[in-house]
PDB file of C-alpha atoms in Angstrom:
ATOM      1  CA  MET Q   1     -22.169 -36.784 -34.625  1.00 45.00           C
ATOM      2  CA  THR Q   2     -21.064 -35.505 -31.461  1.00 53.00           C
ATOM      3  CA  ASP Q   3     -18.039 -36.981 -29.471  1.00 54.00           C
ATOM      4  CA  VAL Q   4     -19.202 -38.058 -26.543  1.00 65.00           C
ATOM      5  CA  ARG Q   5     -14.981 -39.066 -25.105  1.00 76.00           C
ATOM      6  CA  LEU Q   6     -13.936 -37.327 -21.975  1.00 79.00           C
ATOM      7  CA  ARG Q   7     -10.581 -35.642 -22.540  1.00 84.00           C
ATOM      8  CA  ALA Q   8      -7.504 -35.166 -20.648  1.00 88.00           C
ATOM      9  CA  PRO Q   9      -7.778 -32.303 -19.234  1.00 90.00           C
ATOM     10  CA  PRO Q  10     -11.137 -32.755 -17.623  1.00 88.00           C
ATOM     11  CA  LEU Q  11     -10.472 -36.271 -16.471  1.00 89.00           C
ATOM     12  CA  VAL Q  12      -7.043 -35.138 -14.803  1.00 93.00           C
ATOM     13  CA  LEU Q  13      -7.768 -31.153 -13.360  1.00 94.00           C
ATOM     14  CA  GLY Q  14     -10.883 -32.797 -12.542  1.00 92.00           C
ATOM     15  CA  GLY Q  15      -8.945 -35.546 -10.070  1.00 93.00           C
ATOM     16  CA  ALA Q  16      -6.833 -32.589  -9.034  1.00 96.00           C
ATOM     17  CA  GLY Q  17      -9.520 -30.420  -7.815  1.00 96.00           C
ATOM     18  CA  LEU Q  18     -10.375 -33.434  -5.048  1.00 97.00           C
ATOM     19  CA  SER Q  19      -6.543 -32.898  -4.020  1.00 98.00           C
ATOM     20  CA  PRO Q  20      -7.027 -30.051  -1.358  1.00 98.00           C
ATOM     21  CA  GLN Q  21      -9.829 -31.993   0.646  1.00 98.00           C
ATOM     22  CA  VAL Q  22      -7.334 -34.844   0.638  1.00 98.00           C
ATOM     23  CA  ALA Q  23      -4.788 -32.752   2.000  1.00 98.00           C
ATOM     24  CA  CYS Q  24      -7.337 -31.753   4.699  1.00 98.00           C
ATOM     25  CA  VAL Q  25      -8.423 -35.371   5.932  1.00 98.00           C
ATOM     26  CA  LEU Q  26      -4.436 -36.500   5.550  1.00 98.00           C
ATOM     27  CA  VAL Q  27      -3.737 -32.995   7.941  1.00 97.00           C
ATOM     28  CA  ALA Q  28      -6.975 -34.250  10.269  1.00 96.00           C
ATOM     29  CA  LEU Q  29      -5.502 -37.989  10.347  1.00 96.00           C
ATOM     30  CA  ALA Q  30      -1.726 -37.667  10.516  1.00 95.00           C
ATOM     31  CA  ASP Q  31      -1.736 -34.504  13.104  1.00 92.00           C
ATOM     32  CA  PRO Q  32      -5.161 -34.458  15.760  1.00 88.00           C
ATOM     33  CA  GLN Q  33      -3.807 -31.162  16.862  1.00 92.00           C
ATOM     34  CA  TYR Q  34      -3.869 -29.195  13.354  1.00 94.00           C
ATOM     35  CA  GLY Q  35      -7.588 -31.030  12.873  1.00 93.00           C
ATOM     36  CA  ALA Q  36      -9.431 -27.725  13.502  1.00 94.00           C
ATOM     37  CA  ALA Q  37      -7.534 -26.369  10.371  1.00 96.00           C
ATOM     38  CA  ALA Q  38      -7.932 -28.771   8.652  1.00 97.00           C
ATOM     39  CA  ALA Q  39     -11.406 -28.704   8.967  1.00 97.00           C
ATOM     40  CA  ILE Q  40     -11.782 -24.852   8.459  1.00 97.00           C
ATOM     41  CA  VAL Q  41      -9.631 -25.028   5.193  1.00 97.00           C
ATOM     42  CA  GLY Q  42     -11.556 -28.069   3.792  1.00 98.00           C
ATOM     43  CA  GLY Q  43     -15.184 -26.460   4.510  1.00 98.00           C
ATOM     44  CA  LEU Q  44     -14.117 -22.446   3.155  1.00 98.00           C
ATOM     45  CA  TYR Q  45     -13.094 -25.370  -0.332  1.00 98.00           C
ATOM     46  CA  ALA Q  46     -16.382 -27.167  -0.188  1.00 98.00           C
ATOM     47  CA  ALA Q  47     -18.121 -23.911  -0.648  1.00 98.00           C
ATOM     48  CA  VAL Q  48     -15.838 -22.412  -2.877  1.00 98.00           C
ATOM     49  CA  ILE Q  49     -17.222 -25.520  -5.171  1.00 97.00           C
ATOM     50  CA  LEU Q  50     -19.981 -25.407  -3.920  1.00 97.00           C
ATOM     51  CA  SER Q  51     -20.546 -21.507  -5.087  1.00 97.00           C
ATOM     52  CA  PHE Q  52     -18.470 -23.102  -8.320  1.00 95.00           C
ATOM     53  CA  LEU Q  53     -21.503 -25.419  -9.402  1.00 94.00           C
ATOM     54  CA  GLY Q  54     -23.788 -22.707  -9.223  1.00 95.00           C
ATOM     55  CA  GLY Q  55     -21.654 -19.950 -11.340  1.00 94.00           C
ATOM     56  CA  MET Q  56     -22.043 -23.198 -13.935  1.00 90.00           C
ATOM     57  CA  TRP Q  57     -26.052 -23.650 -13.703  1.00 91.00           C
ATOM     58  CA  TRP Q  58     -25.802 -20.125 -13.962  1.00 94.00           C
ATOM     59  CA  MET Q  59     -23.716 -19.840 -16.711  1.00 91.00           C
ATOM     60  CA  GLN Q  60     -25.988 -22.601 -18.655  1.00 88.00           C
ATOM     61  CA  ALA Q  61     -29.822 -20.588 -17.686  1.00 90.00           C
ATOM     62  CA  LEU Q  62     -27.748 -17.510 -19.546  1.00 92.00           C
ATOM     63  CA  CYS Q  63     -26.574 -19.743 -22.967  1.00 89.00           C
ATOM     64  CA  ARG Q  64     -30.171 -21.046 -23.227  1.00 86.00           C
ATOM     65  CA  SER Q  65     -31.345 -17.480 -22.299  1.00 91.00           C
ATOM     66  CA  ASP Q  66     -33.452 -18.798 -19.624  1.00 90.00           C
ATOM     67  CA  ALA Q  67     -36.787 -16.081 -19.273  1.00 93.00           C
ATOM     68  CA  ARG Q  68     -37.180 -17.994 -16.146  1.00 92.00           C
ATOM     69  CA  TRP Q  69     -36.698 -16.929 -12.174  1.00 94.00           C
ATOM     70  CA  TRP Q  70     -36.148 -20.904 -10.437  1.00 93.00           C
ATOM     71  CA  PRO Q  71     -32.814 -21.885 -12.351  1.00 92.00           C
ATOM     72  CA  TYR Q  72     -31.238 -18.707 -11.121  1.00 95.00           C
ATOM     73  CA  ALA Q  73     -32.530 -18.883  -7.711  1.00 96.00           C
ATOM     74  CA  LEU Q  74     -31.378 -22.491  -7.968  1.00 95.00           C
ATOM     75  CA  ALA Q  75     -27.877 -21.304  -8.859  1.00 96.00           C
ATOM     76  CA  VAL Q  76     -27.513 -18.500  -6.573  1.00 97.00           C
ATOM     77  CA  ALA Q  77     -28.946 -21.012  -3.516  1.00 97.00           C
ATOM     78  CA  PRO Q  78     -24.997 -22.797  -3.514  1.00 97.00           C
ATOM     79  CA  SER Q  79     -23.380 -19.762  -2.488  1.00 97.00           C
ATOM     80  CA  LEU Q  80     -25.814 -19.077   0.332  1.00 97.00           C
ATOM     81  CA  VAL Q  81     -25.263 -22.199   1.840  1.00 97.00           C
ATOM     82  CA  GLY Q  82     -22.300 -22.027   1.181  1.00 97.00           C
ATOM     83  CA  TRP Q  83     -21.956 -18.433   3.610  1.00 97.00           C
ATOM     84  CA  ALA Q  84     -24.602 -19.205   5.363  1.00 97.00           C
ATOM     85  CA  VAL Q  85     -23.401 -22.713   7.247  1.00 97.00           C
ATOM     86  CA  LEU Q  86     -19.779 -20.784   7.165  1.00 97.00           C
ATOM     87  CA  LEU Q  87     -20.442 -17.705   8.494  1.00 97.00           C
ATOM     88  CA  PRO Q  88     -21.765 -18.746  12.352  1.00 97.00           C
ATOM     89  CA  TRP Q  89     -19.346 -22.145  12.575  1.00 96.00           C
ATOM     90  CA  LEU Q  90     -16.343 -19.293  11.689  1.00 95.00           C
ATOM     91  CA  LEU Q  91     -17.583 -17.050  14.147  1.00 96.00           C
ATOM     92  CA  GLY Q  92     -17.279 -20.116  17.108  1.00 95.00           C
ATOM     93  CA  ILE Q  93     -21.634 -20.268  17.230  1.00 97.00           C
ATOM     94  CA  VAL Q  94     -21.498 -23.472  16.661  1.00 97.00           C
ATOM     95  CA  ALA Q  95     -19.493 -26.770  16.028  1.00 95.00           C
ATOM     96  CA  PRO Q  96     -17.786 -27.195  12.295  1.00 96.00           C
ATOM     97  CA  GLN Q  97     -19.910 -30.662  12.212  1.00 96.00           C
ATOM     98  CA  GLY Q  98     -23.102 -29.733  10.723  1.00 97.00           C
ATOM     99  CA  PRO Q  99     -21.144 -27.045   8.564  1.00 98.00           C
ATOM    100  CA  LEU Q 100     -19.318 -29.507   7.491  1.00 98.00           C
ATOM    101  CA  ILE Q 101     -22.363 -32.717   7.376  1.00 98.00           C
ATOM    102  CA  VAL Q 102     -24.790 -29.733   5.364  1.00 98.00           C
ATOM    103  CA  LEU Q 103     -21.761 -29.009   2.839  1.00 98.00           C
ATOM    104  CA  ALA Q 104     -20.742 -32.674   1.878  1.00 98.00           C
ATOM    105  CA  ALA Q 105     -24.742 -32.803   2.262  1.00 98.00           C
ATOM    106  CA  ALA Q 106     -25.005 -30.205  -0.957  1.00 98.00           C
ATOM    107  CA  LEU Q 107     -22.546 -31.279  -2.926  1.00 98.00           C
ATOM    108  CA  LEU Q 108     -23.025 -34.889  -3.006  1.00 97.00           C
ATOM    109  CA  VAL Q 109     -26.675 -33.839  -4.221  1.00 96.00           C
ATOM    110  CA  SER Q 110     -26.050 -30.929  -6.302  1.00 95.00           C
ATOM    111  CA  PRO Q 111     -25.647 -33.221  -9.636  1.00 91.00           C
ATOM    112  CA  LEU Q 112     -29.955 -32.941  -9.248  1.00 90.00           C
ATOM    113  CA  GLY Q 113     -29.331 -29.234  -9.838  1.00 88.00           C
ATOM    114  CA  ASP Q 114     -27.703 -30.190 -13.261  1.00 83.00           C
ATOM    115  CA  ARG Q 115     -31.313 -31.701 -14.006  1.00 82.00           C
ATOM    116  CA  MET Q 116     -33.792 -29.572 -13.239  1.00 82.00           C
ATOM    117  CA  VAL Q 117     -31.651 -26.468 -14.465  1.00 78.00           C
ATOM    118  CA  GLY Q 118     -31.344 -28.340 -17.380  1.00 68.00           C
ATOM    119  CA  SER Q 119     -27.430 -29.390 -17.973  1.00 55.00           C
ATOM    120  CA  LEU Q 120     -25.842 -29.122 -21.365  1.00 54.00           C
ATOM    121  CA  MET Q 121     -23.513 -31.813 -19.754  1.00 51.00           C
ATOM    122  CA  GLY Q 122     -26.879 -33.986 -18.932  1.00 51.00           C
ATOM    123  CA  GLU Q 123     -26.872 -34.758 -22.888  1.00 60.00           C
ATOM    124  CA  VAL Q 124     -23.079 -36.299 -22.233  1.00 58.00           C
ATOM    125  CA  PRO Q 125     -23.298 -39.847 -20.471  1.00 66.00           C
ATOM    126  CA  ALA Q 126     -19.628 -39.447 -19.994  1.00 73.00           C
ATOM    127  CA  TRP Q 127     -19.495 -35.672 -18.708  1.00 77.00           C
ATOM    128  CA  ARG Q 128     -22.721 -36.367 -16.010  1.00 79.00           C
ATOM    129  CA  ARG Q 129     -20.305 -39.439 -14.757  1.00 84.00           C
ATOM    130  CA  LEU Q 130     -16.949 -37.054 -14.521  1.00 89.00           C
ATOM    131  CA  ARG Q 131     -20.044 -34.981 -13.210  1.00 87.00           C
ATOM    132  CA  HIS Q 132     -20.811 -37.658 -10.571  1.00 89.00           C
ATOM    133  CA  LEU Q 133     -17.954 -39.214  -9.770  1.00 93.00           C
ATOM    134  CA  LEU Q 134     -16.616 -35.401  -8.506  1.00 95.00           C
ATOM    135  CA  SER Q 135     -19.326 -34.469  -6.130  1.00 95.00           C
ATOM    136  CA  GLY Q 136     -19.242 -37.608  -4.832  1.00 96.00           C
ATOM    137  CA  GLY Q 137     -15.635 -37.997  -3.846  1.00 97.00           C
ATOM    138  CA  LEU Q 138     -16.123 -34.441  -2.700  1.00 98.00           C
ATOM    139  CA  GLY Q 139     -18.896 -34.476  -0.781  1.00 98.00           C
ATOM    140  CA  ALA Q 140     -18.002 -37.648   0.837  1.00 98.00           C
ATOM    141  CA  LEU Q 141     -13.965 -36.334   1.843  1.00 98.00           C
ATOM    142  CA  THR Q 142     -16.335 -33.543   3.497  1.00 98.00           C
ATOM    143  CA  LEU Q 143     -18.447 -36.249   5.704  1.00 98.00           C
ATOM    144  CA  LEU Q 144     -15.278 -37.538   7.041  1.00 97.00           C
ATOM    145  CA  LEU Q 145     -13.571 -34.253   7.566  1.00 97.00           C
ATOM    146  CA  ALA Q 146     -16.427 -33.738   9.647  1.00 97.00           C
ATOM    147  CA  MET Q 147     -16.316 -37.178  11.116  1.00 96.00           C
ATOM    148  CA  LEU Q 148     -12.723 -36.061  11.994  1.00 95.00           C
ATOM    149  CA  ALA Q 149     -13.451 -33.093  12.912  1.00 92.00           C
ATOM    150  CA  ALA Q 150     -15.510 -34.818  15.584  1.00 87.00           C
ATOM    151  CA  ARG Q 151     -13.375 -36.250  17.212  1.00 83.00           C
ATOM    152  CA  GLY Q 152     -11.343 -33.599  17.848  1.00 67.00           C
TER     153      GLY Q 152
END
């Protein structure tokens, strides 16, 4: 029988993975003059994590020797979404709120990608709960950062 309990390393380090976005929110709350910088750093962090999630999907497809195109296309999509929303923002073409909302939404729906690709984690309910908690937490923090950026 497979042991389905979560171990301390993924719990502790997964939680630590939320700390950069928590720090960005706290900076934006504490001193609005740094809100724009906090939004940029938080947006970049959200895009990096989206890319990481796409990498998980890519590896899952590779581990299954999946010959279909769509799992790999889905795996590349998070990186492309991150790049596509960050570029106009960082070039000063759009305000930060829209890109941050798109990044937050992508994080919040990312567990659906696990199901679509046939996540190896889907077989272990404890891992799935942690995955939902972390993506949900980072998505909510990114959404909060978008709201804080709107006030600045």
